[in-house]
Amino acid sequence: MADVLHDHVIENDEEDLARMGYKQELKRELGLMQNFGVSFSIISVVTGMSSLFLFGLNTGGPAVMVWGWIVVSIFTMLVGLAMAEVCSAHPTSGGPYFWAAMLSKPEHAAMASWICGWFNLLGQVAVTTGISFACASFLSTVCTFKTDFVPTSKTQIGVYAAVLVTQGLINTFGVHILHYLNNISVWWHALGTFSLVIAILSKAPTHQSAKFVFTQFIDGTGGWGERASHAYVVVIGTLMAQYTLTGFDASAHMTEETRNAAMSGSIGIVMAIGVSAILGWYLLLGLLFSIQDLDATVNSATGQPVAQIFLDTVGTDGAIVLMVIIIGCMFFCGTFSITSNSRMMYAFARDGGIPGSKFFAVVSTKWKSPIRTVWLACTLSFILGLPSLGSTVAFSAATSIATIGLYISYGIPVALRVINRENFVRGPFHLGSFSYPVAIAAVLWIMFISIAFILPQVDPVDSQTFNYSIVAVGIVLTYSFGYWFLSARKWFTGPVKQIAAEEMGIDVMDPSTAKKFETEMKVREVSDT
């Protein structure tokens, strides 16, 4: 009976995919918990919080970190709910990119998906950069414990490359391996975070006061509090929380590999945000209460305040264990970020959206994984991480790029769902009467943070402190709009109808048969007229 029900669910999923114009190519091996686990692992509160903890302490301090986390969590949940409703109506690996086309008027569909796809690609690459670069940084830091090792830019880039290559190799072997790693990752994050906080709180010689944790404001930006206002510092200080609570669209990118996708993908998004918000606040409070000496923590010789907290509370041996927990979280997070990244690139390439689409839009028949886009994701992330070598400001900029790119790509389909709400066909997951106000609030929040995170973060602004996120976002804006009007509008049609080609026995992504496909389509057009 269970097998019959399972087959029925798979059949319904494939019918939904066929309705949207695609054939089933990726294996449907993931259930609700696995789908949730991918987003939960990519959000990875341990990764985001640990990598930007120094930024948080300098940009508003404990008060902004604690209360900013709550505010950001609430608005992120609104974004997630709006996205989950859209995901339920359109469950496909293209995620926001595909939704933008489906929610637009037909004459604007191609342009909407084109712009959304490029912002999502930017965010996906940047978030993989931030995650894996942080993993490499923490690996380099823990290697200095009880050794004479001194990290340099050369060793850092070597470790970074090794991390990306290893994550790429794991993704190369297909979803059957990721399925088990996913389960391990969920428990590693949950139990690891819980154990970490218990360890530092129980072993800390002293604890900070509640007044320090909940009310202490720190302006370590170099003077923005005086030059602009404390409100300015508060606004840019929310980056730590917003960057951490990013990447939940992974549940959407994995829907073509998920059973009962119309519900599982949506619930996966909402669950991942909710669980991460609670777990993250718990971790944040544990770290702040366990700070022994604020100045020594901020100016730690390790370069990582979190590592200094471990050393001060549980000693060197204990710190090594806790650092391994964090590095494990970061590694899992980066691995699944590449999984999500590669699926998005594959979906975009499948529709001709990126240079070399015919080469990249291929799924390995043996591993049922888009291997070429896996390595494209690794390569682009490696390149984007190079400016962060020896520069915490550049790393913060990379996290800003990730946050802005991803959230703009989230906001485009949600905004289109508001604009064209009369044509929206709900899926099984919907918000009822709350749908419209939630979507509007989500769009307004995304507009706010997209402006906030391109603002200068350190005063004075010079070549070393410049927030280059505005450059990266500007390049994508210029390229996506410029290339659209110059060329892409003439040939890019948005999500392609792959089934029509398959019915002719043609692989539209095979260069040797592309002309045959074009000829067949022209013949059909003539016969139809």
mmCIF file of N, CA, C and O in Angstrom, residues 372-451:
data_model
loop_
_atom_site.group_PDB
_atom_site.id
_atom_site.type_symbol
_atom_site.label_atom_id
_atom_site.label_comp_id
_atom_site.label_asym_id
_atom_site.label_seq_id
_atom_site.Cartn_x
_atom_site.Cartn_y
_atom_site.Cartn_z
ATOM 1 N N ARG A 372 28.012 19.740 -14.558
ATOM 2 C CA ARG A 372 28.727 20.880 -15.150
ATOM 3 C C ARG A 372 28.422 22.183 -14.410
ATOM 4 O O ARG A 372 29.302 23.014 -14.232
ATOM 5 N N THR A 373 27.180 22.358 -13.984
ATOM 6 C CA THR A 373 26.863 23.576 -13.237
ATOM 7 C C THR A 373 27.366 23.501 -11.797
ATOM 8 O O THR A 373 27.566 24.530 -11.153
ATOM 9 N N VAL A 374 27.576 22.293 -11.297
ATOM 10 C CA VAL A 374 28.203 22.149 -9.975
ATOM 11 C C VAL A 374 29.583 22.801 -9.992
ATOM 12 O O VAL A 374 29.945 23.598 -9.119
ATOM 13 N N TRP A 375 30.365 22.490 -11.026
ATOM 14 C CA TRP A 375 31.730 23.015 -11.105
ATOM 15 C C TRP A 375 31.758 24.463 -11.568
ATOM 16 O O TRP A 375 32.686 25.219 -11.237
ATOM 17 N N LEU A 376 30.732 24.885 -12.289
ATOM 18 C CA LEU A 376 30.608 26.309 -12.612
ATOM 19 C C LEU A 376 30.382 27.102 -11.329
ATOM 20 O O LEU A 376 30.992 28.168 -11.124
ATOM 21 N N ALA A 377 29.537 26.590 -10.455
ATOM 22 C CA ALA A 377 29.265 27.254 -9.176
ATOM 23 C C ALA A 377 30.533 27.351 -8.338
ATOM 24 O O ALA A 377 30.830 28.398 -7.746
ATOM 25 N N CYS A 378 31.291 26.273 -8.281
ATOM 26 C CA CYS A 378 32.539 26.269 -7.503
ATOM 27 C C CYS A 378 33.540 27.284 -8.061
ATOM 28 O O CYS A 378 34.194 28.013 -7.304
ATOM 29 N N THR A 379 33.661 27.322 -9.364
ATOM 30 C CA THR A 379 34.627 28.227 -10.012
ATOM 31 C C THR A 379 34.275 29.694 -9.770
ATOM 32 O O THR A 379 35.130 30.501 -9.382
ATOM 33 N N LEU A 380 33.018 30.049 -9.991
ATOM 34 C CA LEU A 380 32.603 31.435 -9.795
ATOM 35 C C LEU A 380 32.723 31.858 -8.333
ATOM 36 O O LEU A 380 33.109 32.993 -8.039
ATOM 37 N N SER A 381 32.418 30.952 -7.420
ATOM 38 C CA SER A 381 32.537 31.269 -5.996
ATOM 39 C C SER A 381 33.991 31.494 -5.604
ATOM 40 O O SER A 381 34.300 32.369 -4.798
ATOM 41 N N PHE A 382 34.882 30.707 -6.176
ATOM 42 C CA PHE A 382 36.312 30.866 -5.894
ATOM 43 C C PHE A 382 36.787 32.248 -6.343
ATOM 44 O O PHE A 382 37.482 32.958 -5.609
ATOM 45 N N ILE A 383 36.383 32.651 -7.532
ATOM 46 C CA ILE A 383 36.803 33.948 -8.079
ATOM 47 C C ILE A 383 36.263 35.096 -7.226
ATOM 48 O O ILE A 383 36.979 36.041 -6.902
ATOM 49 N N LEU A 384 34.980 35.009 -6.835
ATOM 50 C CA LEU A 384 34.370 36.076 -6.042
ATOM 51 C C LEU A 384 34.993 36.182 -4.652
ATOM 52 O O LEU A 384 34.978 37.254 -4.040
ATOM 53 N N GLY A 385 35.580 35.090 -4.163
ATOM 54 C CA GLY A 385 36.172 35.106 -2.828
ATOM 55 C C GLY A 385 37.561 35.715 -2.770
ATOM 56 O O GLY A 385 38.056 36.046 -1.684
ATOM 57 N N LEU A 386 38.217 35.884 -3.906
ATOM 58 C CA LEU A 386 39.594 36.378 -3.914
ATOM 59 C C LEU A 386 39.776 37.751 -3.258
ATOM 60 O O LEU A 386 40.749 37.961 -2.536
ATOM 61 N N PRO A 387 38.865 38.725 -3.464
ATOM 62 C CA PRO A 387 39.053 40.023 -2.805
ATOM 63 C C PRO A 387 38.988 39.957 -1.281
ATOM 64 O O PRO A 387 39.468 40.868 -0.601
ATOM 65 N N SER A 388 38.403 38.894 -0.723
ATOM 66 C CA SER A 388 38.253 38.784 0.727
ATOM 67 C C SER A 388 39.526 38.341 1.433
ATOM 68 O O SER A 388 39.572 38.335 2.665
ATOM 69 N N LEU A 389 40.555 37.967 0.671
ATOM 70 C CA LEU A 389 41.802 37.530 1.281
ATOM 71 C C LEU A 389 42.416 38.678 2.088
ATOM 72 O O LEU A 389 42.809 39.699 1.546
ATOM 73 N N GLY A 390 42.463 38.507 3.401
ATOM 74 C CA GLY A 390 43.066 39.513 4.265
ATOM 75 C C GLY A 390 42.220 40.752 4.467
ATOM 76 O O GLY A 390 42.703 41.749 5.012
ATOM 77 N N SER A 391 40.955 40.730 4.066
ATOM 78 C CA SER A 391 40.104 41.911 4.194
ATOM 79 C C SER A 391 38.744 41.535 4.756
ATOM 80 O O SER A 391 37.935 40.909 4.076
ATOM 81 N N THR A 392 38.486 41.939 6.020
ATOM 82 C CA THR A 392 37.181 41.667 6.620
ATOM 83 C C THR A 392 36.106 42.528 5.979
ATOM 84 O O THR A 392 34.941 42.140 5.906
ATOM 85 N N VAL A 393 36.492 43.732 5.501
ATOM 86 C CA VAL A 393 35.531 44.614 4.843
ATOM 87 C C VAL A 393 35.057 43.981 3.533
ATOM 88 O O VAL A 393 33.865 43.995 3.200
ATOM 89 N N ALA A 394 35.989 43.412 2.773
ATOM 90 C CA ALA A 394 35.628 42.758 1.516
ATOM 91 C C ALA A 394 34.733 41.555 1.778
ATOM 92 O O ALA A 394 33.799 41.280 1.015
ATOM 93 N N PHE A 395 34.997 40.825 2.868
ATOM 94 C CA PHE A 395 34.157 39.670 3.197
ATOM 95 C C PHE A 395 32.740 40.138 3.547
ATOM 96 O O PHE A 395 31.758 39.531 3.120
ATOM 97 N N SER A 396 32.632 41.219 4.317
ATOM 98 C CA SER A 396 31.313 41.771 4.645
ATOM 99 C C SER A 396 30.580 42.192 3.376
ATOM 100 O O SER A 396 29.365 42.017 3.258
ATOM 101 N N ALA A 397 31.336 42.746 2.412
ATOM 102 C CA ALA A 397 30.732 43.149 1.136
ATOM 103 C C ALA A 397 30.193 41.932 0.390
ATOM 104 O O ALA A 397 29.119 41.982 -0.221
ATOM 105 N N ALA A 398 30.948 40.830 0.438
ATOM 106 C CA ALA A 398 30.500 39.598 -0.228
ATOM 107 C C ALA A 398 29.195 39.102 0.378
ATOM 108 O O ALA A 398 28.291 38.646 -0.339
ATOM 109 N N THR A 399 29.073 39.204 1.711
ATOM 110 C CA THR A 399 27.829 38.785 2.363
ATOM 111 C C THR A 399 26.690 39.734 2.011
ATOM 112 O O THR A 399 25.535 39.308 1.895
ATOM 113 N N SER A 400 27.008 41.020 1.829
ATOM 114 C CA SER A 400 25.984 41.980 1.398
ATOM 115 C C SER A 400 25.488 41.636 0.003
ATOM 116 O O SER A 400 24.281 41.694 -0.281
ATOM 117 N N ILE A 401 26.424 41.289 -0.878
ATOM 118 C CA ILE A 401 26.063 40.910 -2.250
ATOM 119 C C ILE A 401 25.128 39.702 -2.234
ATOM 120 O O ILE A 401 24.119 39.655 -2.948
ATOM 121 N N ALA A 402 25.469 38.717 -1.406
ATOM 122 C CA ALA A 402 24.645 37.511 -1.309
ATOM 123 C C ALA A 402 23.234 37.857 -0.849
ATOM 124 O O ALA A 402 22.239 37.385 -1.413
ATOM 125 N N THR A 403 23.167 38.688 0.196
ATOM 126 C CA THR A 403 21.870 39.048 0.769
ATOM 127 C C THR A 403 21.026 39.838 -0.218
ATOM 128 O O THR A 403 19.843 39.539 -0.435
ATOM 129 N N ILE A 404 21.630 40.851 -0.832
ATOM 130 C CA ILE A 404 20.895 41.696 -1.777
ATOM 131 C C ILE A 404 20.465 40.895 -3.008
ATOM 132 O O ILE A 404 19.309 40.947 -3.438
ATOM 133 N N GLY A 405 21.401 40.135 -3.589
ATOM 134 C CA GLY A 405 21.088 39.367 -4.791
ATOM 135 C C GLY A 405 19.958 38.385 -4.578
ATOM 136 O O GLY A 405 19.006 38.316 -5.369
ATOM 137 N N LEU A 406 20.042 37.619 -3.485
ATOM 138 C CA LEU A 406 19.016 36.620 -3.225
ATOM 139 C C LEU A 406 17.669 37.260 -2.911
ATOM 140 O O LEU A 406 16.630 36.845 -3.440
ATOM 141 N N TYR A 407 17.676 38.276 -2.057
ATOM 142 C CA TYR A 407 16.395 38.860 -1.663
ATOM 143 C C TYR A 407 15.718 39.621 -2.796
ATOM 144 O O TYR A 407 14.480 39.650 -2.868
ATOM 145 N N ILE A 408 16.486 40.235 -3.687
ATOM 146 C CA ILE A 408 15.852 40.859 -4.856
ATOM 147 C C ILE A 408 15.190 39.782 -5.721
ATOM 148 O O ILE A 408 14.074 39.961 -6.225
ATOM 149 N N SER A 409 15.875 38.657 -5.869
ATOM 150 C CA SER A 409 15.282 37.566 -6.661
ATOM 151 C C SER A 409 14.063 36.972 -5.956
ATOM 152 O O SER A 409 13.157 36.455 -6.613
ATOM 153 N N TYR A 410 14.025 37.045 -4.622
ATOM 154 C CA TYR A 410 12.823 36.613 -3.897
ATOM 155 C C TYR A 410 11.699 37.626 -4.102
ATOM 156 O O TYR A 410 10.529 37.268 -4.225
ATOM 157 N N GLY A 411 12.075 38.918 -4.101
ATOM 158 C CA GLY A 411 11.080 39.979 -4.145
ATOM 159 C C GLY A 411 10.385 40.129 -5.484
ATOM 160 O O GLY A 411 9.205 40.517 -5.535
ATOM 161 N N ILE A 412 11.095 39.840 -6.577
ATOM 162 C CA ILE A 412 10.503 40.024 -7.905
ATOM 163 C C ILE A 412 9.242 39.172 -8.105
ATOM 164 O O ILE A 412 8.185 39.707 -8.464
ATOM 165 N N PRO A 413 9.291 37.850 -7.874
ATOM 166 C CA PRO A 413 8.055 37.073 -8.059
ATOM 167 C C PRO A 413 6.969 37.422 -7.054
ATOM 168 O O PRO A 413 5.773 37.380 -7.388
ATOM 169 N N VAL A 414 7.361 37.766 -5.824
ATOM 170 C CA VAL A 414 6.356 38.142 -4.827
ATOM 171 C C VAL A 414 5.661 39.432 -5.245
ATOM 172 O O VAL A 414 4.438 39.569 -5.128
ATOM 173 N N ALA A 415 6.443 40.402 -5.759
ATOM 174 C CA ALA A 415 5.861 41.656 -6.240
ATOM 175 C C ALA A 415 4.944 41.407 -7.429
ATOM 176 O O ALA A 415 3.851 42.002 -7.526
ATOM 177 N N LEU A 416 5.354 40.522 -8.321
ATOM 178 C CA LEU A 416 4.523 40.199 -9.482
ATOM 179 C C LEU A 416 3.244 39.488 -9.064
ATOM 180 O O LEU A 416 2.189 39.676 -9.677
ATOM 181 N N ARG A 417 3.340 38.699 -8.011
ATOM 182 C CA ARG A 417 2.157 38.018 -7.486
ATOM 183 C C ARG A 417 1.153 39.047 -6.947
ATOM 184 O O ARG A 417 -0.064 38.865 -7.048
ATOM 185 N N VAL A 418 1.658 40.176 -6.398
ATOM 186 C CA VAL A 418 0.792 41.251 -5.914
ATOM 187 C C VAL A 418 0.182 42.018 -7.088
ATOM 188 O O VAL A 418 -1.023 42.274 -7.134
ATOM 189 N N ILE A 419 1.035 42.366 -8.038
ATOM 190 C CA ILE A 419 0.595 43.165 -9.194
ATOM 191 C C ILE A 419 -0.440 42.409 -10.038
ATOM 192 O O ILE A 419 -1.443 42.981 -10.482
ATOM 193 N N ASN A 420 -0.189 41.118 -10.246
ATOM 194 C CA ASN A 420 -1.076 40.310 -11.097
ATOM 195 C C ASN A 420 -1.874 39.304 -10.269
ATOM 196 O O ASN A 420 -2.071 38.155 -10.674
ATOM 197 N N ARG A 421 -2.328 39.752 -9.108
ATOM 198 C CA ARG A 421 -2.968 38.818 -8.171
ATOM 199 C C ARG A 421 -4.264 38.198 -8.712
ATOM 200 O O ARG A 421 -4.642 37.103 -8.302
ATOM 201 N N GLU A 422 -4.917 38.891 -9.645
ATOM 202 C CA GLU A 422 -6.166 38.347 -10.180
ATOM 203 C C GLU A 422 -5.924 37.101 -11.028
ATOM 204 O O GLU A 422 -6.831 36.293 -11.236
ATOM 205 N N ASN A 423 -4.695 36.923 -11.505
ATOM 206 C CA ASN A 423 -4.381 35.762 -12.344
ATOM 207 C C ASN A 423 -3.656 34.655 -11.581
ATOM 208 O O ASN A 423 -3.318 33.625 -12.168
ATOM 209 N N PHE A 424 -3.425 34.883 -10.282
ATOM 210 C CA PHE A 424 -2.666 33.903 -9.495
ATOM 211 C C PHE A 424 -3.542 32.703 -9.137
ATOM 212 O O PHE A 424 -4.638 32.856 -8.591
ATOM 213 N N VAL A 425 -3.060 31.507 -9.462
ATOM 214 C CA VAL A 425 -3.773 30.277 -9.142
ATOM 215 C C VAL A 425 -3.065 29.616 -7.961
ATOM 216 O O VAL A 425 -1.921 29.196 -8.059
ATOM 217 N N ARG A 426 -3.760 29.544 -6.846
ATOM 218 C CA ARG A 426 -3.155 29.023 -5.619
ATOM 219 C C ARG A 426 -2.838 27.536 -5.704
ATOM 220 O O ARG A 426 -3.535 26.776 -6.367
ATOM 221 N N GLY A 427 -1.787 27.164 -4.969
ATOM 222 C CA GLY A 427 -1.476 25.764 -4.783
ATOM 223 C C GLY A 427 -2.104 25.295 -3.485
ATOM 224 O O GLY A 427 -2.870 26.039 -2.850
ATOM 225 N N PRO A 428 -1.798 24.090 -3.039
ATOM 226 C CA PRO A 428 -2.381 23.580 -1.790
ATOM 227 C C PRO A 428 -1.948 24.362 -0.552
ATOM 228 O O PRO A 428 -2.649 24.380 0.455
ATOM 229 N N PHE A 429 -0.791 25.039 -0.612
ATOM 230 C CA PHE A 429 -0.345 25.877 0.507
ATOM 231 C C PHE A 429 -0.672 27.334 0.169
ATOM 232 O O PHE A 429 -0.149 27.891 -0.796
ATOM 233 N N HIS A 430 -1.558 27.950 0.942
ATOM 234 C CA HIS A 430 -1.876 29.359 0.689
ATOM 235 C C HIS A 430 -2.243 30.043 2.005
ATOM 236 O O HIS A 430 -2.565 29.399 3.017
ATOM 237 N N LEU A 431 -2.214 31.375 2.006
ATOM 238 C CA LEU A 431 -2.393 32.172 3.218
ATOM 239 C C LEU A 431 -3.790 32.755 3.355
ATOM 240 O O LEU A 431 -4.056 33.502 4.302
ATOM 241 N N GLY A 432 -4.655 32.466 2.423
ATOM 242 C CA GLY A 432 -6.015 32.973 2.504
ATOM 243 C C GLY A 432 -6.060 34.488 2.434
ATOM 244 O O GLY A 432 -5.414 35.115 1.593
ATOM 245 N N SER A 433 -6.806 35.110 3.353
ATOM 246 C CA SER A 433 -6.977 36.563 3.350
ATOM 247 C C SER A 433 -5.695 37.305 3.720
ATOM 248 O O SER A 433 -5.568 38.511 3.488
ATOM 249 N N PHE A 434 -4.733 36.603 4.309
ATOM 250 C CA PHE A 434 -3.469 37.243 4.696
ATOM 251 C C PHE A 434 -2.469 37.309 3.538
ATOM 252 O O PHE A 434 -1.425 37.941 3.653
ATOM 253 N N SER A 435 -2.794 36.656 2.446
ATOM 254 C CA SER A 435 -1.859 36.543 1.334
ATOM 255 C C SER A 435 -1.377 37.895 0.822
ATOM 256 O O SER A 435 -0.169 38.143 0.703
ATOM 257 N N TYR A 436 -2.300 38.790 0.545
ATOM 258 C CA TYR A 436 -1.970 40.088 -0.050
ATOM 259 C C TYR A 436 -1.153 40.972 0.899
ATOM 260 O O TYR A 436 -0.089 41.476 0.524
ATOM 261 N N PRO A 437 -1.604 41.207 2.155
ATOM 262 C CA PRO A 437 -0.804 42.053 3.063
ATOM 263 C C PRO A 437 0.569 41.479 3.376
ATOM 264 O O PRO A 437 1.544 42.232 3.512
ATOM 265 N N VAL A 438 0.669 40.161 3.504
ATOM 266 C CA VAL A 438 1.966 39.539 3.773
ATOM 267 C C VAL A 438 2.916 39.777 2.604
ATOM 268 O O VAL A 438 4.097 40.108 2.791
ATOM 269 N N ALA A 439 2.417 39.630 1.389
ATOM 270 C CA ALA A 439 3.247 39.832 0.202
ATOM 271 C C ALA A 439 3.719 41.286 0.105
ATOM 272 O O ALA A 439 4.885 41.550 -0.229
ATOM 273 N N ILE A 440 2.842 42.238 0.398
ATOM 274 C CA ILE A 440 3.225 43.655 0.344
ATOM 275 C C ILE A 440 4.297 43.965 1.373
ATOM 276 O O ILE A 440 5.302 44.640 1.084
ATOM 277 N N ALA A 441 4.119 43.463 2.596
ATOM 278 C CA ALA A 441 5.109 43.686 3.656
ATOM 279 C C ALA A 441 6.456 43.080 3.267
ATOM 280 O O ALA A 441 7.517 43.671 3.518
ATOM 281 N N ALA A 442 6.430 41.919 2.645
ATOM 282 C CA ALA A 442 7.665 41.248 2.225
ATOM 283 C C ALA A 442 8.408 42.077 1.181
ATOM 284 O O ALA A 442 9.632 42.252 1.266
ATOM 285 N N VAL A 443 7.676 42.608 0.216
ATOM 286 C CA VAL A 443 8.298 43.420 -0.842
ATOM 287 C C VAL A 443 8.906 44.692 -0.268
ATOM 288 O O VAL A 443 10.027 45.085 -0.619
ATOM 289 N N LEU A 444 8.200 45.354 0.629
ATOM 290 C CA LEU A 444 8.704 46.587 1.244
ATOM 291 C C LEU A 444 9.976 46.320 2.046
ATOM 292 O O LEU A 444 10.921 47.120 2.028
ATOM 293 N N TRP A 445 10.008 45.209 2.760
ATOM 294 C CA TRP A 445 11.196 44.862 3.543
ATOM 295 C C TRP A 445 12.395 44.601 2.625
ATOM 296 O O TRP A 445 13.507 45.047 2.898
ATOM 297 N N ILE A 446 12.164 43.905 1.546
ATOM 298 C CA ILE A 446 13.243 43.614 0.603
ATOM 299 C C ILE A 446 13.781 44.904 -0.023
ATOM 300 O O ILE A 446 14.998 45.063 -0.200
ATOM 301 N N MET A 447 12.902 45.835 -0.338
ATOM 302 C CA MET A 447 13.333 47.133 -0.870
ATOM 303 C C MET A 447 14.214 47.854 0.155
ATOM 304 O O MET A 447 15.241 48.452 -0.199
ATOM 305 N N PHE A 448 13.825 47.785 1.413
ATOM 306 C CA PHE A 448 14.572 48.451 2.487
ATOM 307 C C PHE A 448 15.978 47.880 2.639
ATOM 308 O O PHE A 448 16.972 48.610 2.649
ATOM 309 N N ILE A 449 16.094 46.558 2.740
ATOM 310 C CA ILE A 449 17.418 45.975 2.973
ATOM 311 C C ILE A 449 18.309 46.068 1.734
ATOM 312 O O ILE A 449 19.537 46.120 1.849
ATOM 313 N N SER A 450 17.693 46.114 0.549
ATOM 314 C CA SER A 450 18.488 46.228 -0.678
ATOM 315 C C SER A 450 19.210 47.568 -0.737
ATOM 316 O O SER A 450 20.289 47.676 -1.333
ATOM 317 N N ILE A 451 18.615 48.578 -0.134
ATOM 318 C CA ILE A 451 19.265 49.886 -0.045
ATOM 319 C C ILE A 451 20.238 49.919 1.132
ATOM 320 O O ILE A 451 21.366 50.403 1.014
#
